[in-house]
Coordinates of C-alpha atoms in Angstrom, one line a residue:
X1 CA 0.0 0.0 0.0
X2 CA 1.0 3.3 -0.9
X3 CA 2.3 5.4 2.4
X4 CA 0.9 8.9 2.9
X5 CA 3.0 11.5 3.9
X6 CA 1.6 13.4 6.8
X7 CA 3.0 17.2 7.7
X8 CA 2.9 18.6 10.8
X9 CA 3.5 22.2 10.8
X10 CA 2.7 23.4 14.3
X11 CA 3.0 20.7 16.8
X12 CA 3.8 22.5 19.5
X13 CA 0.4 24.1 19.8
X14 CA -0.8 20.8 21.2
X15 CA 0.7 20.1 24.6
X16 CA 0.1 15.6 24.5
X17 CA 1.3 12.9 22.5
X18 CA -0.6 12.3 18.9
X19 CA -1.8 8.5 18.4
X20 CA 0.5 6.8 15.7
X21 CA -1.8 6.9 12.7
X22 CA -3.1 3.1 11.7
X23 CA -2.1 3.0 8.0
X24 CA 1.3 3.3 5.9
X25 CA 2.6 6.9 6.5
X26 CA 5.6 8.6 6.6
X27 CA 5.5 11.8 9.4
X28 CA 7.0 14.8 10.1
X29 CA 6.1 17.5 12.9
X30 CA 7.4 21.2 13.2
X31 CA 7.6 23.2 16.6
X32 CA 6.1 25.9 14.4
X33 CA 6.0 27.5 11.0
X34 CA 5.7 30.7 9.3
X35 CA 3.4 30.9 6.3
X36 CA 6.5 31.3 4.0
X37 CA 8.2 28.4 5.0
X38 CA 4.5 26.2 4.4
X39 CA 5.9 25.1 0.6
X40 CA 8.9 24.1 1.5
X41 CA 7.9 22.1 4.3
X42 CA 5.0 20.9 2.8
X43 CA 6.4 19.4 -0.2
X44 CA 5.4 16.1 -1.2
X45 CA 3.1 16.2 1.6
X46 CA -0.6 14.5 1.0
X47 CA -1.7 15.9 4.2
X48 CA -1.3 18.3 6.3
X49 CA -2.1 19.1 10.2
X50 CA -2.1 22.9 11.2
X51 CA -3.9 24.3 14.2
X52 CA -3.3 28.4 13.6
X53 CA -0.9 28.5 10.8
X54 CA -2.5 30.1 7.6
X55 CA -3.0 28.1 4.2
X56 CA -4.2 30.2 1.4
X57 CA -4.9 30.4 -2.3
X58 CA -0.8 30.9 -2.5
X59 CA 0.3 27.7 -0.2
X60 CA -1.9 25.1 -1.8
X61 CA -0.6 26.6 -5.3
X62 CA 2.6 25.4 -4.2
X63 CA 1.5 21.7 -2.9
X64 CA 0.1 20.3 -6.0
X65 CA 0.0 16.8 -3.8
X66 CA -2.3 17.7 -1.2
X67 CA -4.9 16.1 -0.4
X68 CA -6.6 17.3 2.9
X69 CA -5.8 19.9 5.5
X70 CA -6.5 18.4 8.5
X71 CA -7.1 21.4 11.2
X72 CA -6.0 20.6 14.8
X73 CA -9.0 23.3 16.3
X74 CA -12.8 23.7 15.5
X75 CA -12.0 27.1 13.9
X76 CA -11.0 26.9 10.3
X77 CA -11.2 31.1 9.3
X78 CA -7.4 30.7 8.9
X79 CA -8.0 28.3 5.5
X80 CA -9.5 29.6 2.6
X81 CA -12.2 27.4 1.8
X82 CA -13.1 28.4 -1.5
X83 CA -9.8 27.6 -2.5
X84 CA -9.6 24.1 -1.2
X85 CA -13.4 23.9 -2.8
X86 CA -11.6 24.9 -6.1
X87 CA -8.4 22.7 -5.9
X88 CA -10.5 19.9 -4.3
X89 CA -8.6 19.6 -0.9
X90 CA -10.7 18.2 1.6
X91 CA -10.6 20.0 5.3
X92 CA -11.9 18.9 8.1
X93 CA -11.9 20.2 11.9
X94 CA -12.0 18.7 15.8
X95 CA -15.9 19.1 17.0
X96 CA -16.8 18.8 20.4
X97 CA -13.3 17.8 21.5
X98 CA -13.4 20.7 24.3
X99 CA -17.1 21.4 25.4
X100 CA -16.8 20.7 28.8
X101 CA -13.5 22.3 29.6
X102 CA -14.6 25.5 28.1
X103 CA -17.8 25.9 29.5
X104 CA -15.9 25.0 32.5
X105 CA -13.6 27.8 31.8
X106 CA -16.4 30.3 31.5
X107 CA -18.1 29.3 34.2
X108 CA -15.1 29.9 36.4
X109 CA -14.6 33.6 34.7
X110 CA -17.9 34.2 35.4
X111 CA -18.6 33.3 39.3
X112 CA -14.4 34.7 39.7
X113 CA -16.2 38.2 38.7
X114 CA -19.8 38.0 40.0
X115 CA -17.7 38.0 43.2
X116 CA -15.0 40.1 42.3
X117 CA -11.8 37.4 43.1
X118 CA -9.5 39.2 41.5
X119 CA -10.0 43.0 43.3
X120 CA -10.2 41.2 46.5
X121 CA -6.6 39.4 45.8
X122 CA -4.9 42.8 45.2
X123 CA -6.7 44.2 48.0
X124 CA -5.3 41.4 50.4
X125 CA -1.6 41.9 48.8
X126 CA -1.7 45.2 49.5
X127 CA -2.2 44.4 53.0
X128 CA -5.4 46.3 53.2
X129 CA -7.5 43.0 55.2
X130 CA -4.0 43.3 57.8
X131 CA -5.1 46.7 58.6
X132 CA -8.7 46.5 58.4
X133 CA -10.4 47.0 62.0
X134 CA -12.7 44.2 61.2
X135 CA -12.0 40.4 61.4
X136 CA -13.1 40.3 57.2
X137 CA -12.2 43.1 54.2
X138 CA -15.2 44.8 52.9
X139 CA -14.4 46.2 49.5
X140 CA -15.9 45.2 46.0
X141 CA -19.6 44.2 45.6
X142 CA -19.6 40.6 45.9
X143 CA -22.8 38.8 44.1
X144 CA -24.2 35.5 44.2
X145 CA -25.2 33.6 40.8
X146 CA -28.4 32.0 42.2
X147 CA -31.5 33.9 40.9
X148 CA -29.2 35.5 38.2
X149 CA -29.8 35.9 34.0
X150 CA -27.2 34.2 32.4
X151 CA -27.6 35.0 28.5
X152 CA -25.8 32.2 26.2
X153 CA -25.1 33.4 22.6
X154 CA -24.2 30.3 21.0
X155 CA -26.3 27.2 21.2
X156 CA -23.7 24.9 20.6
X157 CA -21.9 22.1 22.8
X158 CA -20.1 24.6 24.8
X159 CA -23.4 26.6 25.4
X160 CA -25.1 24.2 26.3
X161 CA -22.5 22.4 29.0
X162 CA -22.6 26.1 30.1
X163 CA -26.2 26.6 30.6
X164 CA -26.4 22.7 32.7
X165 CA -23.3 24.3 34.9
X166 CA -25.4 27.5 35.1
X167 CA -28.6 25.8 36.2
X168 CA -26.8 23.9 39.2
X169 CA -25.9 26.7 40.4
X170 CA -29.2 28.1 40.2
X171 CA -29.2 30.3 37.6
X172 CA -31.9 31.4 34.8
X173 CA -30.5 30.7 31.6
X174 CA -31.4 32.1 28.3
X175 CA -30.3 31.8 24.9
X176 CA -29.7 34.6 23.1
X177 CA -31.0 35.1 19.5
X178 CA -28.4 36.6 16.5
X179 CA -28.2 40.1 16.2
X180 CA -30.7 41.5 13.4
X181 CA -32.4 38.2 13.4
X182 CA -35.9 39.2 11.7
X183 CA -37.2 36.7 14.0
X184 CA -36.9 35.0 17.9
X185 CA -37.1 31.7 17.6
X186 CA -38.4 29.9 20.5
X187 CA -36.9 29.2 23.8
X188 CA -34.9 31.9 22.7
X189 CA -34.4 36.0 24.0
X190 CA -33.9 38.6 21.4
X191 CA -30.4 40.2 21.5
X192 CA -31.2 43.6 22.0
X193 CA -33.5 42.2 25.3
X194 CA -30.7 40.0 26.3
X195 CA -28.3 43.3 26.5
X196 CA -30.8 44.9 28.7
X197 CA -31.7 41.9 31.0
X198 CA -28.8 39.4 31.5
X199 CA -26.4 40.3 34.6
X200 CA -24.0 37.7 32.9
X201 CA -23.3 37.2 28.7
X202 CA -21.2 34.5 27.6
X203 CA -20.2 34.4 23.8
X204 CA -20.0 30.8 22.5
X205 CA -20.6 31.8 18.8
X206 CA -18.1 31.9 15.7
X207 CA -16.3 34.6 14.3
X208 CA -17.9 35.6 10.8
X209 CA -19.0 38.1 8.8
X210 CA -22.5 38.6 10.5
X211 CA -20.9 38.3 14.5
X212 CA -17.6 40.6 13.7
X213 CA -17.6 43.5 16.1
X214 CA -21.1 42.4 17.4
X215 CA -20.7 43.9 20.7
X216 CA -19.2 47.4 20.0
X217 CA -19.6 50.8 22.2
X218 CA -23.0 50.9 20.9
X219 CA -24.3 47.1 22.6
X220 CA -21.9 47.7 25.2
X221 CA -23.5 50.9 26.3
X222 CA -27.0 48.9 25.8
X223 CA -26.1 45.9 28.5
X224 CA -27.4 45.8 31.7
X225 CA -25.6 48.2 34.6
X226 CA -22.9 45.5 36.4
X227 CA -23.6 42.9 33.8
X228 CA -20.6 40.9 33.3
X229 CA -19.4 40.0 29.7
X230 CA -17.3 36.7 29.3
X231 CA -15.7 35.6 25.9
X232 CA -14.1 32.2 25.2
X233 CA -15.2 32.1 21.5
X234 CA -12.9 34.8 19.4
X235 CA -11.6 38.1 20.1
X236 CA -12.9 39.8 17.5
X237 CA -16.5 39.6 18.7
X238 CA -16.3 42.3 21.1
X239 CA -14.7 46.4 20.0
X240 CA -11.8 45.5 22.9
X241 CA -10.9 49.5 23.0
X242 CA -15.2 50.6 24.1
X243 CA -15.2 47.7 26.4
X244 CA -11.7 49.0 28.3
X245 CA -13.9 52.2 28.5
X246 CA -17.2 50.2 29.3
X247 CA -15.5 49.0 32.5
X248 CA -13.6 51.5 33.3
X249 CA -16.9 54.2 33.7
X250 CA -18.5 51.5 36.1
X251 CA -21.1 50.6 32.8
X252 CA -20.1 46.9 33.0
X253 CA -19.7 44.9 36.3
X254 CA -16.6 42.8 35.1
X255 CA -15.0 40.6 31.8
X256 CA -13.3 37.9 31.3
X257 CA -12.1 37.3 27.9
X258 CA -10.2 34.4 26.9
X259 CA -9.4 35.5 23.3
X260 CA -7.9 38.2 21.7
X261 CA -8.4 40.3 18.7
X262 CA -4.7 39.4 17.9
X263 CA -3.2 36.4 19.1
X264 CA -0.4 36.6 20.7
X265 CA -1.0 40.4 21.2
X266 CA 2.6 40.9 19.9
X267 CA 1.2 44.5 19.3
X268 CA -0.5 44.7 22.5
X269 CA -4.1 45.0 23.4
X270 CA -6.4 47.5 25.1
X271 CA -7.1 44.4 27.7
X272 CA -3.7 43.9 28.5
X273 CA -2.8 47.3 29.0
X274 CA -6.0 48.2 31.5
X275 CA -5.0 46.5 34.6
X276 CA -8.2 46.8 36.1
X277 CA -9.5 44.9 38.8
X278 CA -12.6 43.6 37.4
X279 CA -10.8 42.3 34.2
X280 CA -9.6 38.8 33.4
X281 CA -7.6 38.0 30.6
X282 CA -6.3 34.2 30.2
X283 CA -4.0 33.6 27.4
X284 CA -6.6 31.4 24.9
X285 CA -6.2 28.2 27.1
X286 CA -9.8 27.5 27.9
X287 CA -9.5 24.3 25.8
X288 CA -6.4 22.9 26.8
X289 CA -7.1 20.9 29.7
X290 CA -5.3 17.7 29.7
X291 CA -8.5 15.8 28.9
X292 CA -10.0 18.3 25.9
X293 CA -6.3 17.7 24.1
X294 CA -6.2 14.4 24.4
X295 CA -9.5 14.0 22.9
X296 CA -8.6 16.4 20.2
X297 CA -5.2 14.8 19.1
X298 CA -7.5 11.4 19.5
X299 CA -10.3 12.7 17.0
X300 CA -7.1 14.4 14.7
X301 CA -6.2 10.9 14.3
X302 CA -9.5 9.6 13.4
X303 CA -10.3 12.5 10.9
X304 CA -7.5 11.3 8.9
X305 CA -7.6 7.9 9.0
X306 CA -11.4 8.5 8.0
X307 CA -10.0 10.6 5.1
X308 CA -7.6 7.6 3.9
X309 CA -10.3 5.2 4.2
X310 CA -12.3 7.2 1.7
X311 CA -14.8 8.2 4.6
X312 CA -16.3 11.9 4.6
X313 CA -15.8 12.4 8.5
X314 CA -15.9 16.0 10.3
X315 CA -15.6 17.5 6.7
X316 CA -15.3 21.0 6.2
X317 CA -14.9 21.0 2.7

């Protein structure tokens, strides 16, 4: 049997072994690769694994021999599809690999804020509960979740492992209808109510052309007073510079973003340069538990042997 020869060009975006694949294959793995380098290391190649790197019109040009990009994330905006469509290079993506450990991850953002965790750990290493005449530190407002809106946008796995993480907690969780939608469907709330009535939004949605920017100075201004925004889907969802000024002028309650606009904010960000107490930022990790990569480099595996097998699995394109 013919062996096929399998490129990996960023292995070092995923922290756990990868199965050995179960057919004749020859493999190669890269710590990392710039988007120029892609042709060269490519070459030959009938697939190949990528998790963030690029691959446009321009790369698969240059790999006349490919076959299928297999993508090592859910998120495929990095590939051009309509170019694979064109050249007939199948893609396909991981699904579902991380559902609990993001919602997980969201759910810990959003009970760290609701009781303000991180203002009351810079209050207590400043040494303000040492000098407080009271056996306990009174400072920022702490809430409880039970009672509480939670507003979901996104009704996918992650959404809803949120909303059953939400619910034990005691929460009332909504889902929350696309922006300009001409219609609500049911058991969902319409985004402009969900702004006004949720003390807690979670994004869980994709980045495209309809949800870029769909929470800008505008929607921000439009949420609830002390609602608290958490984002673990993309960065570019959310105008980061209006929701710096959104917490900063007491509109919002607290965020906790997981994602960036640019990633890694080699240019900065407005959330990294804030520094404000009710403001986490985690460095796009909400996925990589131990468990959700295993699973992923597990399912990576089967996508591709699928692929060989002449089997249409978690296709793309």
């Amino acid at each position: 049997m013919m062996q096929t020869k399998i490129v990996f060009l960023d292995r070092d975006s995923l922290a756990v072994p990868v199965p050995s694949f179960p057919f004749p294959h020859t493999y190669t793995e890269y710590p990392a690769t710039r988007r120029d380098e892609i042709a060269a290391r490519g070459a030959g190649a009938q697939v190949l694994i990528t998790n963030k790197v690029p691959v446009g019109e321009a790369e698969l040009a240059a790999l006349p021999e490919l076959r299928l990009i297999a993508v090592a994330a859910s998120g495929v905006n990095h590939i051009d599809l309509d170019a694979c469509r064109a050249r007939g290079v199948a893609v396909a993506n991981i699904r579902h690999y991380g559902d609990e450990a993001v919602a997980e991850h969201a759910f810990m953002l959003m009970l760290a804020l609701m009781r303000n965790l991180p203002a009351y750990q810079r209050d207590v290493a400043a040494g303000l509960w040492a000098n407080s005449p009271n056996f306990c530190l009174f400072g920022a407002p702490i809430r409880d979740l039970k009672g509480r809106m939670l507003g979901i946008v996104g009704r996918g796995g992650i959404g809803d492992a949120l909303a059953v993480r939400a619910r034990a907690f005691g929460m009332q969780v909504v889902f929350v209808e696309r922006r300009g939608a001409p219609a609500v469907r049911d058991g969902y709330l319409g985004f402009d109510d969900a702004l006004s009535r949720c003390d807690v939004l979670s994004l869980h949605c994709p980045l495209n052309d309809t949800t870029r920017g769909m929470l800008g100075e505008q929607e921000l201004q439009a949420m609830k007073p002390g609602a608290v925004l958490v984002n673990t889907a993309r960065g570019g969802l959310v105008d980061e510079f209006a929701l710096v000024a959104a917490l900063k002028y007491g509109q919002l309650g607290g965020a906790g973003f997981d994602v960036l606009a640019e990633e890694p904010p080699v240019n900065g960000s407005p959330l990294l340069k804030a520094r404000l107490p009710n403001l986490i930022v985690t460095p796009h990790v909400a996925w990589s538990s131990h468990e959700a990569m295993s699973a992923l480099a597990r399912q990576l595996v089967d996508n591709i042997a699928a692929f060989v097998e002449g089997e249409a699995r978690n296709r793309v394109v």
